[in-house]
XYZ file of N, CA, C and O in Angstrom:
388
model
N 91.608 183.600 88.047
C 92.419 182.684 87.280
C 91.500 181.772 86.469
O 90.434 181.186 86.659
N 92.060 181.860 85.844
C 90.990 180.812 84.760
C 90.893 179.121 84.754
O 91.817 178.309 84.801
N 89.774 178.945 84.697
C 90.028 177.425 85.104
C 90.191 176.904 86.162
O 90.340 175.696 86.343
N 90.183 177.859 87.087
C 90.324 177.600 88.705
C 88.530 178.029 89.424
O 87.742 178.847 88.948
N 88.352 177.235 90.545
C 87.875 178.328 91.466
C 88.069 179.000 92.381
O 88.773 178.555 93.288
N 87.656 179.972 92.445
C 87.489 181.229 93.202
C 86.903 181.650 94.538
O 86.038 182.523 94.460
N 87.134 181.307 95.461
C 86.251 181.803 96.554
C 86.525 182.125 98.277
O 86.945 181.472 99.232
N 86.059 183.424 98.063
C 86.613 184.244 99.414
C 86.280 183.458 100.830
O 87.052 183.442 101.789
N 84.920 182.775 100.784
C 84.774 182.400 102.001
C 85.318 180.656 102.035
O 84.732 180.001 102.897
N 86.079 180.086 101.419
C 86.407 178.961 101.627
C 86.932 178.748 102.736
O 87.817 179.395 103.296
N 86.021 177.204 103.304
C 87.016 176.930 104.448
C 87.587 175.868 104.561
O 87.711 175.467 105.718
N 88.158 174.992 103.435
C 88.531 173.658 102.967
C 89.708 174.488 102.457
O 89.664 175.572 101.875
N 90.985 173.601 102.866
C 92.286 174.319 102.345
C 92.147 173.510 100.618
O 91.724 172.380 100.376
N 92.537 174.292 99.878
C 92.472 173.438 98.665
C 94.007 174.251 97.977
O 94.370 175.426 98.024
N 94.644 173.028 97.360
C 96.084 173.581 96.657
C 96.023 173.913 95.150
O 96.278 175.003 94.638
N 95.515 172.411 94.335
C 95.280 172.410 92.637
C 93.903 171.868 92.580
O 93.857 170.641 92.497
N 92.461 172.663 92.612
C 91.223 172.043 92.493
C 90.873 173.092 91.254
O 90.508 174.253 91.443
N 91.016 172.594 90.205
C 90.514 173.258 89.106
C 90.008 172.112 87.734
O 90.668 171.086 87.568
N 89.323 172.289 87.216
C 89.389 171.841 86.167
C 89.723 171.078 85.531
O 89.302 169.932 85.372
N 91.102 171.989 84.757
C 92.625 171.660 84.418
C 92.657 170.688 85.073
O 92.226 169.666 84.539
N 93.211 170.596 86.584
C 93.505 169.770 87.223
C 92.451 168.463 87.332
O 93.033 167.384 87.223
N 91.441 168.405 87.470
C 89.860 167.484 86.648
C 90.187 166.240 86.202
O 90.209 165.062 86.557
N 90.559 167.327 84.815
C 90.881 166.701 83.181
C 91.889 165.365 83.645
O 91.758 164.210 83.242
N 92.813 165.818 84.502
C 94.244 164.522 84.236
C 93.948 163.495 85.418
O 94.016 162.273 85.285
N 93.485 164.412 87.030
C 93.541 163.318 88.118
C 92.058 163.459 89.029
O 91.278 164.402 89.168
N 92.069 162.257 89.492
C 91.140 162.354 91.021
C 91.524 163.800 91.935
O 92.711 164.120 91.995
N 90.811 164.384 92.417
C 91.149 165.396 93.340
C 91.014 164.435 94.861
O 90.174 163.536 94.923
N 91.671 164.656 95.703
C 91.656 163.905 97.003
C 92.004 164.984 98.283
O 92.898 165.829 98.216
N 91.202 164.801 99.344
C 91.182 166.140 100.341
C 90.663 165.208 102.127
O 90.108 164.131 102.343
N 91.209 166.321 103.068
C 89.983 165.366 103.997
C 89.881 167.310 104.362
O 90.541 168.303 104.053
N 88.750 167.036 105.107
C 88.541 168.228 105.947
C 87.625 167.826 107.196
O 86.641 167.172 106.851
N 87.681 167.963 107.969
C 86.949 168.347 109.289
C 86.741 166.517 109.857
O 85.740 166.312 110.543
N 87.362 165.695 109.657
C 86.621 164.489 109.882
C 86.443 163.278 108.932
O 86.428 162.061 109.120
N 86.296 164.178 107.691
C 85.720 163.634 106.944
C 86.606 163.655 105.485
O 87.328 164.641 105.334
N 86.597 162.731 104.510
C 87.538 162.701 103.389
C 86.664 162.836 102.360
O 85.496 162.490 102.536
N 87.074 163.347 101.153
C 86.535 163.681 99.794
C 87.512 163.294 98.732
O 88.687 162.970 98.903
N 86.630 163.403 97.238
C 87.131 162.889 96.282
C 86.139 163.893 95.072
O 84.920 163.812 94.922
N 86.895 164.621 94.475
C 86.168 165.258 93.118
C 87.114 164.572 92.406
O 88.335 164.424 92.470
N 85.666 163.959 91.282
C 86.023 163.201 89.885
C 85.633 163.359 88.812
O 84.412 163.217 88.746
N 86.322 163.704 87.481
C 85.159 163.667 86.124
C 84.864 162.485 85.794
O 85.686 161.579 85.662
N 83.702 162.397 85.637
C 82.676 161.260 84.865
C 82.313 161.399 83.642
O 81.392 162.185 83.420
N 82.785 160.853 82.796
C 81.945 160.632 81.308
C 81.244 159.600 81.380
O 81.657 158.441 81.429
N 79.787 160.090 81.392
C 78.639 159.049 81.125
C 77.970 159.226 79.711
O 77.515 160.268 79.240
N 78.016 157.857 79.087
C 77.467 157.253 78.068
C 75.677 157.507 77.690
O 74.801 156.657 77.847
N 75.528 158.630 77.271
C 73.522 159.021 77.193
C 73.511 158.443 75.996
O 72.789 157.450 76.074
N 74.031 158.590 74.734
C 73.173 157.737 73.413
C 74.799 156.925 72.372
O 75.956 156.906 72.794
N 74.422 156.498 71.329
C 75.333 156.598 70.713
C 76.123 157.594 70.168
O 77.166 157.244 69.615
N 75.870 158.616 70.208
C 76.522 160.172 69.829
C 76.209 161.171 70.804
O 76.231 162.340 70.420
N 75.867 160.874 72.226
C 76.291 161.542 73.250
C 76.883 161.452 74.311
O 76.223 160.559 74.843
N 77.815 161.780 75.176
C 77.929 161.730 76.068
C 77.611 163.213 77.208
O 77.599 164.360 76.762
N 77.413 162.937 78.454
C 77.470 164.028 79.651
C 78.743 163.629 80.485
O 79.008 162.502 80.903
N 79.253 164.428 80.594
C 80.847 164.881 82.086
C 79.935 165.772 82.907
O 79.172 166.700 82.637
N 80.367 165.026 84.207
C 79.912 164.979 85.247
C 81.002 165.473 86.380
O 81.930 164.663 86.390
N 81.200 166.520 87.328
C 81.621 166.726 88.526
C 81.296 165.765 89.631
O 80.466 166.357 90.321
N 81.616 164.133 90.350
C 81.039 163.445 90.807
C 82.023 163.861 92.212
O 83.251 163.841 92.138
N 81.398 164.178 93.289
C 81.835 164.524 94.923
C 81.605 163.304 95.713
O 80.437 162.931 95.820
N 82.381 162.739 96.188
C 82.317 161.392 97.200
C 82.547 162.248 98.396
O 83.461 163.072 98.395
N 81.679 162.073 99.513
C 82.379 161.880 101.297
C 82.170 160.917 101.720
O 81.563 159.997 101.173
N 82.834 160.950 103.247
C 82.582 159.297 103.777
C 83.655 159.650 104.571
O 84.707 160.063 104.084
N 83.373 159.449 106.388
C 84.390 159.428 107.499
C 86.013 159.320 107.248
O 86.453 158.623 106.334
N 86.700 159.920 107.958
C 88.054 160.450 107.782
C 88.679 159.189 108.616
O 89.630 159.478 109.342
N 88.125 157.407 108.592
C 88.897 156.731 109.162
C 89.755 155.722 108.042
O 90.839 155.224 108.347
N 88.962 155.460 106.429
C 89.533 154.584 105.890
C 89.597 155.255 104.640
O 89.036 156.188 104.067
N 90.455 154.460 104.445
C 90.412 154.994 102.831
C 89.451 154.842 101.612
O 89.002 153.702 101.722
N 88.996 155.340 100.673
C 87.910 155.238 99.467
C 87.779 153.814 99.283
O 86.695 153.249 99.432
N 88.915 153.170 98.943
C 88.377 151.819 98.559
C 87.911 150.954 99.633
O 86.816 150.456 99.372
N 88.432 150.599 100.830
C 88.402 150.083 101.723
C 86.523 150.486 102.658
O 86.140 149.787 103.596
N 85.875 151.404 102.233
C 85.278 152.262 103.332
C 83.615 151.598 102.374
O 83.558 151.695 101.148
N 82.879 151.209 102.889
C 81.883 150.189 102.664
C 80.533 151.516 101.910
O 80.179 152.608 102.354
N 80.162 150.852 100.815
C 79.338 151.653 99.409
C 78.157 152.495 100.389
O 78.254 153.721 100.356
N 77.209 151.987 101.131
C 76.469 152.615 101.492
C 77.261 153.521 103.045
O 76.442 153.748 103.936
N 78.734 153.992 103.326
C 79.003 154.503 103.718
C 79.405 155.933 103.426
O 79.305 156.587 104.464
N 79.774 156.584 102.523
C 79.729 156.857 101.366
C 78.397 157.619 100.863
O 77.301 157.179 100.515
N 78.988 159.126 100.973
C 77.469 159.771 100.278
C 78.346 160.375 99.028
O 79.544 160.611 99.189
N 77.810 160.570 98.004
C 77.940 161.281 96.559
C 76.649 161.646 95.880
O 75.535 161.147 96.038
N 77.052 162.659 95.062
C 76.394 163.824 94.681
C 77.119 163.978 93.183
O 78.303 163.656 93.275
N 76.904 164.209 92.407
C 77.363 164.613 90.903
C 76.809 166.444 90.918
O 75.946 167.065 91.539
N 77.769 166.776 89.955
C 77.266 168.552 89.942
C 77.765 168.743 88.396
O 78.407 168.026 87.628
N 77.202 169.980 88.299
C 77.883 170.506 86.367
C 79.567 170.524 86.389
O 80.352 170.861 87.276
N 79.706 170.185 85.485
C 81.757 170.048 85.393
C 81.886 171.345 84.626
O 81.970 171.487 83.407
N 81.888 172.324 85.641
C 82.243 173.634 85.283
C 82.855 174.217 86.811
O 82.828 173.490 87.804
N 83.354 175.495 86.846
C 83.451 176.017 88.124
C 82.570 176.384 89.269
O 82.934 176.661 90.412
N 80.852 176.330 88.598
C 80.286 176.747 89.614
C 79.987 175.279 89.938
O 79.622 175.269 91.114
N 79.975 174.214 89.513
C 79.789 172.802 90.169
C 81.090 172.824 90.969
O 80.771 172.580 92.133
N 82.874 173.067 90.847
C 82.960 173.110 91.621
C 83.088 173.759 93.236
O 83.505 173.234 94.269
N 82.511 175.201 92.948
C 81.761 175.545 94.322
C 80.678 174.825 94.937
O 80.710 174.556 96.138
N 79.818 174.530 94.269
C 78.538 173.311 94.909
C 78.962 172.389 95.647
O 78.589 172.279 96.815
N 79.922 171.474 95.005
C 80.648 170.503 95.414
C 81.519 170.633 96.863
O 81.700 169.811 97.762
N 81.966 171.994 96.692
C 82.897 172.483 98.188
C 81.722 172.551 99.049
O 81.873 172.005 100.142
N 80.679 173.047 98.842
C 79.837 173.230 99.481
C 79.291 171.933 100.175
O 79.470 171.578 101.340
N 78.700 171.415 99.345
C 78.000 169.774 99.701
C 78.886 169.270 100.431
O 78.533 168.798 101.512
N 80.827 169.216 99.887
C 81.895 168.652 101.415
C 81.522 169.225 102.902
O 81.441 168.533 103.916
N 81.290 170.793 102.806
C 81.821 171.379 103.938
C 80.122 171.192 104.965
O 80.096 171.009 106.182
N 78.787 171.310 104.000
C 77.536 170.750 104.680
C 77.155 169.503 104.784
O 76.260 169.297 105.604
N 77.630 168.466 104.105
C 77.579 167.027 104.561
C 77.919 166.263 105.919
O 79.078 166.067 106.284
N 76.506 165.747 106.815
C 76.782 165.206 107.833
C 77.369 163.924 107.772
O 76.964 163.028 107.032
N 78.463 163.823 108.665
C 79.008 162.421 108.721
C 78.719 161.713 110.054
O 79.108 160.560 110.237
């Protein structure tokens, strides 16, 4: 499917993690313990550039994102394409909490 990813060995239930889906909202998930957040980032590099960014938050499955203290909280940025977001599933499902 286009605009989606793809992958046989997933072990994070995921419903709408695509892209598409990117473009309009926060993605929000918990798995194993632990809660996540895929976000696009447009960061500001010059006056006539910018970079979009795949940005992955984890951080313990007790509070919520805002509430849950900055250096609790690990993130990682990846390419805002589909294979960033396999990386990204990845970095959720190998990240120690």
């Amino acid at each position: 499917m286009e605009g989606s990813s793809i992958r046989n060995d997933l072990k994070i239930p995921l419903t709408m993690l695509s892209l598409h889906y990117l473009d309009k909202i926060k993605y929000r998930g918990s798995y194993k313990g632990k809660r996540f957040i895929f976000e696009k980032i447009t960061e500001i590099v010059s006056d006539t550039e910018k970079k979009v960014v795949l940005r992955v938050h984890v951080w313990k499955d007790y509070l919520k994102f805002e509430l849950t203290k900055k250096e609790d909280i690990i993130t990682k940025d990846f390419t805002y394409d589909n294979d960033g977001i396999d990386k990204g599933l990845d970095f959720v499902e190998e990240t120690k909490i």
